[in-house]
Amino acid sequence: MNGNPLYHGMALAVGTLLVLPLALAVLNGWTPRGLRGRRLAVRPYAWALLCLYAVMPLNAVPRMMDAPSGVVTACMGIGIGFVVVAATCFLRAEWTSRRVNSRAKS
């Protein structure tokens, strides 16, 4: 069930290099070029990315440690909770963006 720890470690390293710096930079005030018009909605996007990043070690570390299947399943369940929170953050960002845009048009 756990597979090769090397593959999980490589996926965790790549995910850390791609997702974590972007989310932390946005939380520290940097706004990506594509989101400049949605300034108020940028922080929920960053929180959503952090929630999605949290799923990566939750799935990789127990498998790398060759944990029992119950532990792996529990971590996957917690990861699903983080995915739900991330979806909520994405929806909140879209709602905030639409609310600000509708006020600007009025």
Tab-separated table of C-alpha atoms in Angstrom:
chain	number	residue	atom	x	y	z
A	1	MET	CA	0.000	0.000	0.000
A	2	ASN	CA	2.805	2.404	0.787
A	3	GLY	CA	4.969	2.011	-2.303
A	4	ASN	CA	8.511	3.207	-2.778
A	5	PRO	CA	9.520	5.941	-0.268
A	6	LEU	CA	11.824	7.504	-2.850
A	7	TYR	CA	8.905	8.408	-5.116
A	8	HIS	CA	6.928	9.899	-2.244
A	9	GLY	CA	9.960	11.903	-1.157
A	10	MET	CA	10.552	13.236	-4.666
A	11	ALA	CA	6.884	14.204	-5.055
A	12	LEU	CA	6.940	15.945	-1.674
A	13	ALA	CA	10.104	17.854	-2.588
A	14	VAL	CA	8.702	18.968	-5.950
A	15	GLY	CA	5.385	19.962	-4.373
A	16	THR	CA	7.205	21.922	-1.679
A	17	LEU	CA	9.283	23.796	-4.250
A	18	LEU	CA	6.287	24.619	-6.464
A	19	VAL	CA	3.417	25.328	-4.068
A	20	LEU	CA	4.810	26.531	-0.752
A	21	PRO	CA	6.886	29.543	-1.930
A	22	LEU	CA	3.994	30.966	-3.952
A	23	ALA	CA	1.534	30.720	-1.075
A	24	LEU	CA	3.976	32.244	1.416
A	25	ALA	CA	4.891	35.064	-0.980
A	26	VAL	CA	1.225	35.951	-1.477
A	27	LEU	CA	0.613	35.937	2.271
A	28	ASN	CA	3.570	38.298	2.663
A	29	GLY	CA	2.031	40.829	0.279
A	30	TRP	CA	3.163	39.845	-3.212
A	31	THR	CA	0.385	39.694	-5.809
A	32	PRO	CA	0.774	37.539	-8.944
A	33	ARG	CA	0.305	39.385	-12.219
A	34	GLY	CA	-2.845	37.426	-13.096
A	35	LEU	CA	-4.546	38.355	-9.818
A	36	ARG	CA	-3.715	42.071	-9.672
A	37	GLY	CA	-7.318	43.038	-10.436
A	38	ARG	CA	-8.562	40.819	-7.589
A	39	ARG	CA	-6.466	42.338	-4.830
A	40	LEU	CA	-8.948	41.536	-2.040
A	41	ALA	CA	-9.298	37.940	-3.173
A	42	VAL	CA	-5.585	37.109	-3.180
A	43	ARG	CA	-5.254	36.028	0.470
A	44	PRO	CA	-7.960	33.328	0.264
A	45	TYR	CA	-6.128	31.925	-2.765
A	46	ALA	CA	-2.934	31.730	-0.686
A	47	TRP	CA	-4.741	29.989	2.182
A	48	ALA	CA	-6.232	27.538	-0.298
A	49	LEU	CA	-2.767	26.754	-1.662
A	50	LEU	CA	-1.471	26.193	1.872
A	51	CYS	CA	-4.351	23.807	2.553
A	52	LEU	CA	-3.564	21.915	-0.631
A	53	TYR	CA	0.104	21.840	0.345
A	54	ALA	CA	-0.824	20.359	3.744
A	55	VAL	CA	-2.261	17.357	1.922
A	56	MET	CA	1.137	16.571	0.406
A	57	PRO	CA	3.046	15.733	3.618
A	58	LEU	CA	-0.068	14.161	5.127
A	59	ASN	CA	-0.091	11.633	2.316
A	60	ALA	CA	3.650	11.268	1.745
A	61	VAL	CA	5.200	11.085	5.217
A	62	PRO	CA	3.173	8.137	6.614
A	63	ARG	CA	3.827	6.205	3.425
A	64	MET	CA	7.543	7.009	3.551
A	65	MET	CA	7.664	5.767	7.151
A	66	ASP	CA	5.823	2.575	6.114
A	67	ALA	CA	3.065	3.305	8.610
A	68	PRO	CA	0.211	0.845	9.139
A	69	SER	CA	-2.740	1.111	6.783
A	70	GLY	CA	-4.949	2.606	9.523
A	71	VAL	CA	-2.565	5.532	9.969
A	72	VAL	CA	-2.309	6.083	6.216
A	73	THR	CA	-6.103	6.011	5.909
A	74	ALA	CA	-6.522	8.445	8.822
A	75	CYS	CA	-4.039	10.859	7.252
A	76	MET	CA	-5.874	10.603	3.937
A	77	GLY	CA	-9.125	11.451	5.732
A	78	ILE	CA	-7.536	14.507	7.324
A	79	GLY	CA	-6.218	15.424	3.872
A	80	ILE	CA	-9.741	15.315	2.473
A	81	GLY	CA	-10.703	17.817	5.178
A	82	PHE	CA	-7.935	20.130	3.985
A	83	VAL	CA	-9.186	19.805	0.398
A	84	VAL	CA	-12.671	20.844	1.542
A	85	VAL	CA	-11.212	23.859	3.359
A	86	ALA	CA	-9.221	24.753	0.216
A	87	ALA	CA	-12.370	24.570	-1.908
A	88	THR	CA	-14.106	26.847	0.590
A	89	CYS	CA	-11.230	29.342	0.335
A	90	PHE	CA	-11.415	29.281	-3.464
A	91	LEU	CA	-15.164	29.890	-3.319
A	92	ARG	CA	-14.685	32.729	-0.847
A	93	ALA	CA	-12.087	34.326	-3.106
A	94	GLU	CA	-14.475	34.178	-6.052
A	95	TRP	CA	-17.339	35.538	-3.952
A	96	THR	CA	-15.178	38.426	-2.706
A	97	SER	CA	-14.027	39.215	-6.225
A	98	ARG	CA	-17.575	39.260	-7.607
A	99	ARG	CA	-18.820	41.395	-4.715
A	100	VAL	CA	-16.088	43.982	-5.244
A	101	ASN	CA	-16.636	44.008	-9.018
A	102	SER	CA	-20.403	44.454	-8.654
A	103	ARG	CA	-19.871	47.404	-6.298
A	104	ALA	CA	-17.407	48.975	-8.723
A	105	LYS	CA	-19.943	48.752	-11.582
A	106	SER	CA	-22.708	50.372	-9.526
